[in-house]
């Protein structure tokens, strides 16, 4: 059997990190981890081919080669997914589909001709699907009430990837989250019980990637890496010696709830294991808003102190905020900016609230008659452009929509203004403790050396130099704020030199934020121009109608 695994195209939007990809000379920020995990569940004697449309085109030869097509998609990939599914059926291919999108909307995929559809996680469902495939049974939706034990999940087929195409590779150690934030779909997809792979499985996956070569950064794609803190500690205690024995070949980053900041021991283990970045959902600085969204883990301690503790102990934060939550009051956008400034959060992802399908928020808004379902359907069918998406809400908010949109525009303008971003990046690095090695050397007790790293080849040195030169051109030569860039760079070198590379990496993250701000400003100016022209036309028509009206008799 020749199986063609296709990863649909992502639309070009904020989270694509296009500028960061350009700086690094890669093509995509997102590895198709779901597909390569499914690939590992297929019979070993099958011939497999992976095409990620975000890194390479799908060719006529790919279609002709395939006996079977497997597709997986998230919601934002819906348009590309359905186009691929229809094309496969036109070509008379048997299609297997899975992933978060079809798990939520199986009807759309089945209506487009899907032969086998997997709702939820595949580990327990693939044996029956493969048996039905062999017997020629089609039109089946596979679903299980039981969540799989992750100890049966195989090592993903990393060998199907071209590592140089991605910002990082990804592995997954857990599924599920103990919290139940109203707007989040993790619980509806994976449940509140945190299921874990064994530490031995995780080390086997890391070893596979290590032997594959060409990988420096690995994303632990767990929805909440510290959802089970006991497991997280046990895993990190095994990753640390494994990594040191191999010369610390990888840096890691992951997603975690903000209560990580309450646990100094876990923070220390993460940094010793070579974790550098944590994505976390701060969402709002307003406690009442957090409580109404069931984000209780963010109100147990002073929020600003908690996020500062994470940064100060060596983990840079990528902080997510949401505008439009119920209970917000006027000025929420400005309060988010003020919070980010006070907490020294350089990389801030600001989102407009979107009611994800089948979440508790979705159901509540639907029951209250506040979902704008026709607008949602239009967005799905027409694929609303990026800026238009951020200029409207897909539900009736609890305060004036115009107020929320206006605050979003203003917050984007303030947060992603280059000088403000660079200043936050600078303050975050100065507040961060030196690296473990730098602290030990300063105290006269150098750390025992890790095993030597594999030496970089000439090509890797060239790529590093090219990335640095691109960043210097974009922030140190071309723009008006170049003086600030060089002044802060010199100051970091003097005051916290062991964090110099981290500072430059944060600056690189800023490219996407600054470009997003510029697109927003251009969109806002174009909307003002359209409104002005419309007003001028209306006035002109009114004047013309007035001049053509009959003169009243006296």
Short mmCIF file of C-alpha atoms in Angstrom, two decimals, residues 137-419:
data_model
loop_
_atom_site.label_atom_id
_atom_site.label_comp_id
_atom_site.label_asym_id
_atom_site.label_seq_id
_atom_site.Cartn_x
_atom_site.Cartn_y
_atom_site.Cartn_z
CA UNK A 137 -15.73 -1.19 4.03
CA UNK A 138 -16.06 2.58 3.65
CA UNK A 139 -18.19 5.45 4.93
CA UNK A 140 -17.33 4.79 8.56
CA UNK A 141 -16.81 7.22 11.43
CA UNK A 142 -14.57 5.81 14.16
CA UNK A 143 -14.93 7.07 17.71
CA UNK A 144 -14.16 5.76 21.17
CA UNK A 145 -15.50 6.81 24.56
CA UNK A 146 -12.19 5.72 26.05
CA UNK A 147 -9.15 7.96 25.87
CA UNK A 148 -6.03 5.99 24.97
CA UNK A 149 -3.26 5.30 27.44
CA UNK A 150 -0.31 7.17 25.94
CA UNK A 151 2.09 4.37 26.80
CA UNK A 152 0.77 2.65 23.66
CA UNK A 153 1.50 5.66 21.45
CA UNK A 154 4.40 4.92 19.08
CA UNK A 155 7.47 7.02 18.30
CA UNK A 156 6.36 9.40 15.53
CA UNK A 157 7.91 8.94 12.08
CA UNK A 158 10.30 11.88 12.34
CA UNK A 159 12.22 10.41 9.40
CA UNK A 160 9.42 11.54 7.06
CA UNK A 161 10.21 15.20 7.81
CA UNK A 162 12.78 17.58 6.37
CA UNK A 163 13.95 19.14 9.68
CA UNK A 164 15.53 22.16 7.99
CA UNK A 165 12.07 23.24 6.78
CA UNK A 166 10.85 23.96 10.33
CA UNK A 167 11.64 26.41 13.10
CA UNK A 168 11.63 23.45 15.47
CA UNK A 169 10.57 19.85 15.72
CA UNK A 170 7.85 18.79 18.16
CA UNK A 171 7.18 15.95 20.55
CA UNK A 172 4.28 15.36 22.91
CA UNK A 173 4.56 13.91 26.40
CA UNK A 174 1.02 14.43 27.76
CA UNK A 175 -2.54 15.07 26.61
CA UNK A 176 -5.26 16.79 28.59
CA UNK A 177 -5.34 19.63 31.09
CA UNK A 178 -6.63 19.67 34.69
CA UNK A 179 -8.08 23.16 34.27
CA UNK A 180 -11.33 23.97 32.52
CA UNK A 181 -11.04 27.47 31.00
CA UNK A 182 -14.38 28.22 29.36
CA UNK A 183 -12.97 29.37 26.01
CA UNK A 184 -10.43 26.55 25.54
CA UNK A 185 -11.08 23.40 23.50
CA UNK A 186 -8.38 21.23 25.08
CA UNK A 187 -10.77 19.63 27.56
CA UNK A 188 -13.40 18.90 24.90
CA UNK A 189 -10.74 17.25 22.73
CA UNK A 190 -8.51 15.49 25.28
CA UNK A 191 -10.24 15.62 28.67
CA UNK A 192 -9.26 16.97 32.10
CA UNK A 193 -7.27 13.93 33.16
CA UNK A 194 -3.62 14.39 32.22
CA UNK A 195 -2.45 11.24 30.44
CA UNK A 196 1.29 10.72 30.15
CA UNK A 197 3.87 8.85 28.17
CA UNK A 198 6.51 7.10 30.24
CA UNK A 199 9.78 9.01 30.65
CA UNK A 200 11.46 6.13 28.80
CA UNK A 201 9.17 6.74 25.79
CA UNK A 202 10.04 10.44 25.77
CA UNK A 203 13.77 9.72 25.94
CA UNK A 204 13.37 7.25 23.06
CA UNK A 205 11.73 9.99 20.97
CA UNK A 206 14.48 12.45 21.85
CA UNK A 207 17.09 9.86 20.93
CA UNK A 208 15.37 9.30 17.58
CA UNK A 209 15.46 13.03 16.81
CA UNK A 210 19.07 13.25 18.02
CA UNK A 211 20.14 10.48 15.63
CA UNK A 212 18.15 12.05 12.80
CA UNK A 213 20.38 15.12 13.05
CA UNK A 214 19.89 18.69 11.91
CA UNK A 215 17.65 19.67 14.85
CA UNK A 216 18.47 22.27 17.52
CA UNK A 217 15.09 23.29 18.95
CA UNK A 218 12.28 21.02 20.13
CA UNK A 219 8.78 22.11 21.07
CA UNK A 220 7.05 20.05 23.76
CA UNK A 221 3.56 20.44 22.35
CA UNK A 222 1.73 19.41 25.53
CA UNK A 223 -1.29 21.61 26.18
CA UNK A 224 -0.01 22.14 29.72
CA UNK A 225 3.42 20.70 30.47
CA UNK A 226 2.90 21.22 34.21
CA UNK A 227 -0.64 19.84 34.25
CA UNK A 228 0.78 16.93 36.26
CA UNK A 229 3.70 18.45 38.18
CA UNK A 230 4.81 15.16 39.70
CA UNK A 231 5.20 13.66 36.23
CA UNK A 232 6.89 16.81 34.91
CA UNK A 233 9.52 16.64 37.66
CA UNK A 234 10.16 12.96 37.08
CA UNK A 235 10.51 13.50 33.33
CA UNK A 236 12.85 16.48 33.66
CA UNK A 237 15.05 14.57 36.13
CA UNK A 238 15.63 12.02 33.36
CA UNK A 239 15.99 14.48 30.49
CA UNK A 240 18.76 16.39 32.31
CA UNK A 241 21.35 13.56 32.44
CA UNK A 242 20.34 12.30 28.98
CA UNK A 243 20.98 15.77 27.57
CA UNK A 244 24.29 16.32 29.40
CA UNK A 245 25.62 12.97 28.20
CA UNK A 246 25.09 14.15 24.61
CA UNK A 247 26.50 17.64 25.01
CA UNK A 248 23.08 19.31 25.47
CA UNK A 249 22.15 19.10 21.77
CA UNK A 250 18.69 20.69 22.09
CA UNK A 251 16.99 23.69 23.55
CA UNK A 252 13.34 23.21 24.48
CA UNK A 253 10.21 25.27 24.83
CA UNK A 254 6.68 24.39 25.82
CA UNK A 255 3.25 25.54 26.97
CA UNK A 256 2.40 25.75 30.66
CA UNK A 257 -0.16 27.32 32.94
CA UNK A 258 0.95 30.45 34.77
CA UNK A 259 0.92 28.70 38.16
CA UNK A 260 4.36 27.38 37.13
CA UNK A 261 5.60 30.64 38.66
CA UNK A 262 4.61 29.36 42.14
CA UNK A 263 7.02 26.41 41.94
CA UNK A 264 10.73 27.41 42.18
CA UNK A 265 11.87 23.77 42.14
CA UNK A 266 10.10 23.07 38.86
CA UNK A 267 11.40 26.32 37.35
CA UNK A 268 14.91 25.23 38.27
CA UNK A 269 14.48 21.80 36.72
CA UNK A 270 13.15 23.31 33.49
CA UNK A 271 16.12 25.61 33.09
CA UNK A 272 18.60 22.86 33.97
CA UNK A 273 16.98 20.71 31.29
CA UNK A 274 17.64 23.55 28.80
CA UNK A 275 14.10 24.91 28.44
CA UNK A 276 14.27 28.53 27.31
CA UNK A 277 10.71 29.68 26.52
CA UNK A 278 7.27 29.11 27.98
CA UNK A 279 4.02 29.99 26.23
CA UNK A 280 1.38 30.81 28.83
CA UNK A 281 -2.15 32.15 28.86
CA UNK A 282 -2.34 35.27 31.01
CA UNK A 283 -5.55 36.35 29.18
CA UNK A 284 -6.49 39.35 31.33
CA UNK A 285 -5.12 41.44 34.22
CA UNK A 286 -8.67 41.72 35.65
CA UNK A 287 -9.42 39.09 38.30
CA UNK A 288 -13.20 39.23 37.83
CA UNK A 289 -12.81 38.56 34.12
CA UNK A 290 -10.50 35.60 34.81
CA UNK A 291 -12.92 34.10 37.30
CA UNK A 292 -15.87 34.42 34.91
CA UNK A 293 -13.80 32.58 32.28
CA UNK A 294 -12.97 29.87 34.88
CA UNK A 295 -9.28 30.79 34.67
CA UNK A 296 -8.93 30.30 38.42
CA UNK A 297 -5.27 29.24 38.29
CA UNK A 298 -4.41 32.84 37.35
CA UNK A 299 -5.92 34.43 40.44
CA UNK A 300 -4.39 32.32 43.21
CA UNK A 301 -1.42 34.68 43.56
CA UNK A 302 -0.62 38.22 42.37
CA UNK A 303 -0.46 37.68 38.61
CA UNK A 304 2.31 40.16 37.80
CA UNK A 305 4.56 38.68 40.50
CA UNK A 306 3.91 35.18 39.16
CA UNK A 307 4.89 35.94 35.56
CA UNK A 308 7.92 37.94 36.70
CA UNK A 309 9.08 34.94 38.76
CA UNK A 310 9.08 32.76 35.63
CA UNK A 311 11.14 35.27 33.64
CA UNK A 312 13.52 36.15 36.45
CA UNK A 313 14.39 32.47 36.93
CA UNK A 314 15.54 32.06 33.34
CA UNK A 315 12.43 31.23 31.28
CA UNK A 316 11.33 33.82 28.74
CA UNK A 317 7.57 34.13 28.44
CA UNK A 318 5.39 34.29 25.36
CA UNK A 319 2.22 35.64 26.97
CA UNK A 320 -1.25 35.36 25.46
CA UNK A 321 -4.02 37.87 26.21
CA UNK A 322 -7.66 38.01 25.09
CA UNK A 323 -9.91 41.01 24.52
CA UNK A 324 -13.68 40.59 24.46
CA UNK A 325 -14.17 38.32 27.47
CA UNK A 326 -17.40 38.69 29.41
CA UNK A 327 -17.14 41.03 32.37
CA UNK A 328 -14.58 43.34 30.77
CA UNK A 329 -14.99 47.04 31.37
CA UNK A 330 -13.87 50.03 29.38
CA UNK A 331 -10.09 50.35 29.16
CA UNK A 332 -9.32 46.60 29.27
CA UNK A 333 -7.00 46.95 26.27
CA UNK A 334 -4.97 49.67 27.95
CA UNK A 335 -4.80 47.64 31.16
CA UNK A 336 -3.35 44.70 29.20
CA UNK A 337 -0.65 46.97 27.76
CA UNK A 338 0.09 48.44 31.19
CA UNK A 339 0.35 44.94 32.66
CA UNK A 340 2.76 43.81 29.92
CA UNK A 341 4.91 46.88 30.51
CA UNK A 342 4.96 46.43 34.30
CA UNK A 343 5.70 42.70 34.07
CA UNK A 344 8.38 43.16 31.36
CA UNK A 345 6.65 40.88 28.84
CA UNK A 346 8.20 41.52 25.42
CA UNK A 347 6.49 38.85 23.31
CA UNK A 348 2.75 39.34 23.75
CA UNK A 349 0.12 37.58 21.64
CA UNK A 350 -3.02 39.70 21.75
CA UNK A 351 -6.18 37.96 20.54
CA UNK A 352 -9.80 38.88 20.02
CA UNK A 353 -12.05 36.34 21.72
CA UNK A 354 -13.21 33.70 19.24
CA UNK A 355 -15.79 31.15 20.40
CA UNK A 356 -14.10 27.90 19.47
CA UNK A 357 -16.57 25.30 18.30
CA UNK A 358 -18.10 23.00 20.90
CA UNK A 359 -16.33 24.63 23.86
CA UNK A 360 -18.30 25.55 26.97
CA UNK A 361 -18.12 29.16 25.82
CA UNK A 362 -19.63 28.22 22.45
CA UNK A 363 -22.51 26.36 24.07
CA UNK A 364 -23.20 29.16 26.56
CA UNK A 365 -23.25 31.86 23.89
CA UNK A 366 -25.48 29.69 21.74
CA UNK A 367 -27.93 29.17 24.60
CA UNK A 368 -27.95 32.91 25.30
CA UNK A 369 -28.61 33.71 21.62
CA UNK A 370 -25.34 35.63 21.34
CA UNK A 371 -23.55 33.59 18.66
CA UNK A 372 -23.48 35.25 15.25
CA UNK A 373 -23.67 31.95 13.44
CA UNK A 374 -24.28 33.44 9.99
CA UNK A 375 -21.14 35.57 10.37
CA UNK A 376 -19.20 32.53 11.54
CA UNK A 377 -20.36 30.56 8.50
CA UNK A 378 -19.40 33.44 6.21
CA UNK A 379 -15.95 33.51 7.79
CA UNK A 380 -15.58 29.78 7.16
CA UNK A 381 -16.92 29.90 3.59
CA UNK A 382 -15.22 33.10 2.47
CA UNK A 383 -12.08 32.79 4.58
CA UNK A 384 -12.11 36.32 5.94
CA UNK A 385 -8.79 38.19 5.45
CA UNK A 386 -6.57 38.51 8.51
CA UNK A 387 -7.24 42.17 9.28
CA UNK A 388 -10.99 41.82 8.76
CA UNK A 389 -10.99 38.95 11.25
CA UNK A 390 -9.56 41.26 13.91
CA UNK A 391 -12.08 43.98 13.13
CA UNK A 392 -15.22 42.14 14.20
CA UNK A 393 -16.53 39.76 16.81
CA UNK A 394 -18.39 36.56 16.01
CA UNK A 395 -20.70 36.90 18.99
CA UNK A 396 -22.55 39.67 20.82
CA UNK A 397 -20.12 40.89 23.50
CA UNK A 398 -21.03 42.10 26.97
CA UNK A 399 -19.86 45.63 26.17
CA UNK A 400 -19.99 47.72 22.97
CA UNK A 401 -18.25 45.98 20.08
CA UNK A 402 -16.88 49.24 18.67
CA UNK A 403 -15.21 49.88 22.02
CA UNK A 404 -13.50 46.46 22.02
CA UNK A 405 -12.29 46.77 18.42
CA UNK A 406 -10.99 50.28 19.05
CA UNK A 407 -9.14 49.12 22.17
CA UNK A 408 -7.67 46.18 20.26
CA UNK A 409 -6.29 48.49 17.56
CA UNK A 410 -4.83 50.82 20.18
CA UNK A 411 -3.30 47.98 22.20
CA UNK A 412 -1.66 46.47 19.09
CA UNK A 413 -0.27 49.90 18.24
CA UNK A 414 1.20 50.35 21.72
CA UNK A 415 2.42 46.79 22.37
CA UNK A 416 4.14 46.25 19.04
CA UNK A 417 5.61 49.72 18.61
CA UNK A 418 9.30 48.89 18.02
CA UNK A 419 10.81 51.06 20.75
#
